Coordinates of C-alpha atoms in Angstrom, one line a residue:
M291 CA 25.9 54.6 5.3
S292 CA 26.0 54.3 1.5
D293 CA 24.1 51.2 0.3
D294 CA 26.6 50.5 -2.6
K295 CA 29.4 50.0 -0.2
K296 CA 27.6 48.6 2.8
L297 CA 29.7 45.8 4.5
I298 CA 28.6 42.9 6.5
I299 CA 31.4 41.3 8.4
V300 CA 31.5 38.2 10.7
L301 CA 34.1 37.7 13.4
G302 CA 35.0 34.5 15.2
S303 CA 37.6 33.2 17.7
N304 CA 38.1 30.0 19.6
Y305 CA 41.2 31.0 21.5
H306 CA 40.6 33.4 24.4
P307 CA 37.7 34.4 22.3
M308 CA 36.2 37.4 24.1
Q309 CA 39.7 39.0 24.4
H310 CA 40.4 38.6 20.7
I311 CA 36.9 39.5 19.5
R312 CA 37.0 42.7 21.6
H313 CA 40.5 43.5 20.3
A314 CA 39.4 43.0 16.7
E315 CA 36.3 45.2 17.3
I316 CA 38.5 48.0 18.5
M317 CA 40.7 47.7 15.5
L318 CA 37.7 47.5 13.1
K319 CA 36.2 50.6 14.8
E320 CA 39.4 52.5 14.1
H321 CA 39.2 51.6 10.4
F322 CA 35.4 51.7 9.9
P323 CA 34.1 54.5 12.3
D324 CA 30.4 53.8 11.6
I325 CA 30.7 50.1 12.5
I326 CA 27.9 48.5 14.6
F327 CA 28.3 45.1 16.2
S328 CA 25.8 42.5 17.1
T329 CA 25.7 40.5 20.3
H330 CA 28.3 37.8 20.9
L331 CA 27.2 34.2 20.4
R332 CA 29.0 31.1 21.7
T333 CA 28.9 28.5 18.9
K334 CA 30.1 24.9 18.3
P335 CA 33.0 24.6 15.8
I336 CA 32.2 23.7 12.2
G337 CA 34.6 21.5 10.4
I338 CA 37.4 21.4 12.9
A339 CA 38.0 19.9 16.3
S340 CA 38.4 22.8 18.7
P341 CA 36.9 24.6 21.6
H342 CA 33.7 26.6 21.1
F343 CA 33.8 29.8 19.2
V344 CA 32.5 33.3 20.0
N345 CA 31.1 35.0 16.9
T346 CA 29.7 38.4 16.2
L347 CA 28.4 40.2 13.2
A348 CA 29.2 43.8 12.1
V349 CA 27.7 46.3 9.7
C350 CA 29.5 49.3 8.4
S351 CA 30.5 51.2 5.2
A352 CA 33.7 51.2 3.2
K353 CA 35.4 54.1 1.5
G354 CA 37.7 52.0 -0.7
G355 CA 37.1 49.2 -3.1
L356 CA 36.6 45.5 -2.5
E357 CA 40.3 44.5 -2.8
D358 CA 41.4 47.3 -0.5
T359 CA 38.8 46.3 2.1
L360 CA 39.8 42.7 2.0
R361 CA 43.4 43.6 2.4
D362 CA 42.6 45.9 5.3
I363 CA 40.6 43.1 7.0
K364 CA 43.5 40.6 6.6
R365 CA 45.9 43.2 8.1
I366 CA 43.6 43.5 11.1
E367 CA 43.6 39.7 11.5
H368 CA 47.3 39.6 11.3
S369 CA 47.8 42.4 13.8
C370 CA 45.4 40.6 16.2
G371 CA 47.9 37.7 16.2
D372 CA 46.3 35.3 13.6
T373 CA 48.7 33.0 11.8
M374 CA 48.4 30.2 9.4
Q375 CA 50.4 27.9 11.6
Q376 CA 47.9 28.4 14.5
R377 CA 45.0 27.8 12.1
K378 CA 46.6 24.5 11.0
N379 CA 46.6 23.5 14.6
G380 CA 42.9 24.4 15.1
V381 CA 43.7 27.7 16.9
I382 CA 41.7 30.5 15.5
V383 CA 42.9 33.6 17.3
I384 CA 40.6 35.8 15.1
D385 CA 38.8 35.1 11.8
I386 CA 37.2 38.1 10.1
D387 CA 35.2 37.4 6.9
L388 CA 33.6 39.9 4.6
L389 CA 30.1 38.5 3.9
R390 CA 28.8 41.4 1.8
F391 CA 30.4 44.3 0.0
G392 CA 27.7 46.6 -1.5
D393 CA 25.6 44.3 -3.7
K394 CA 28.2 41.5 -3.8
K395 CA 27.6 38.5 -1.5
L396 CA 30.8 36.6 -0.4
H397 CA 31.2 33.4 1.5
K398 CA 27.9 32.2 0.2
D399 CA 27.8 29.0 2.3
D400 CA 28.2 31.0 5.5
W401 CA 24.9 32.8 4.9
E402 CA 23.1 29.5 5.7
R403 CA 24.8 28.8 9.0
P404 CA 22.4 29.1 11.9
Y405 CA 24.4 31.5 14.0
I406 CA 25.0 33.8 11.1
R407 CA 21.2 33.8 10.2
Q408 CA 20.5 34.5 13.9
L409 CA 22.9 37.4 14.0
L410 CA 21.5 38.7 10.6
E411 CA 18.0 38.6 12.0
E412 CA 19.1 40.3 15.2
M413 CA 20.5 43.2 13.2
N414 CA 17.4 43.3 10.9
L415 CA 19.4 42.3 7.8
I416 CA 17.2 39.5 6.7

């Protein structure tokens, strides 16, 4: 895995969460063959009224640039059934966020969330 294009990705779902997390993991594995996933954590929702979430963290490397990687992740979300209308109604079929691309940290507030810190520690990333 090349350090300059190392990715840290977080996945979450509150709607049939294990089914959708596993589906997203399969699709991510097809796109990022070296991907490694953490355990799955059941977490309380943050900022929305909804059922509990299942979250997992992933580490892999990317061949393309940041914009291509973000576009690929959004395509995977969409193909897993995620829509803006569902999100407006508090239904998160799948949410896939890129936390790190090489040396660039994204979603900086998410890094302090307890479940993300727990998963980062589990994977020896902090």
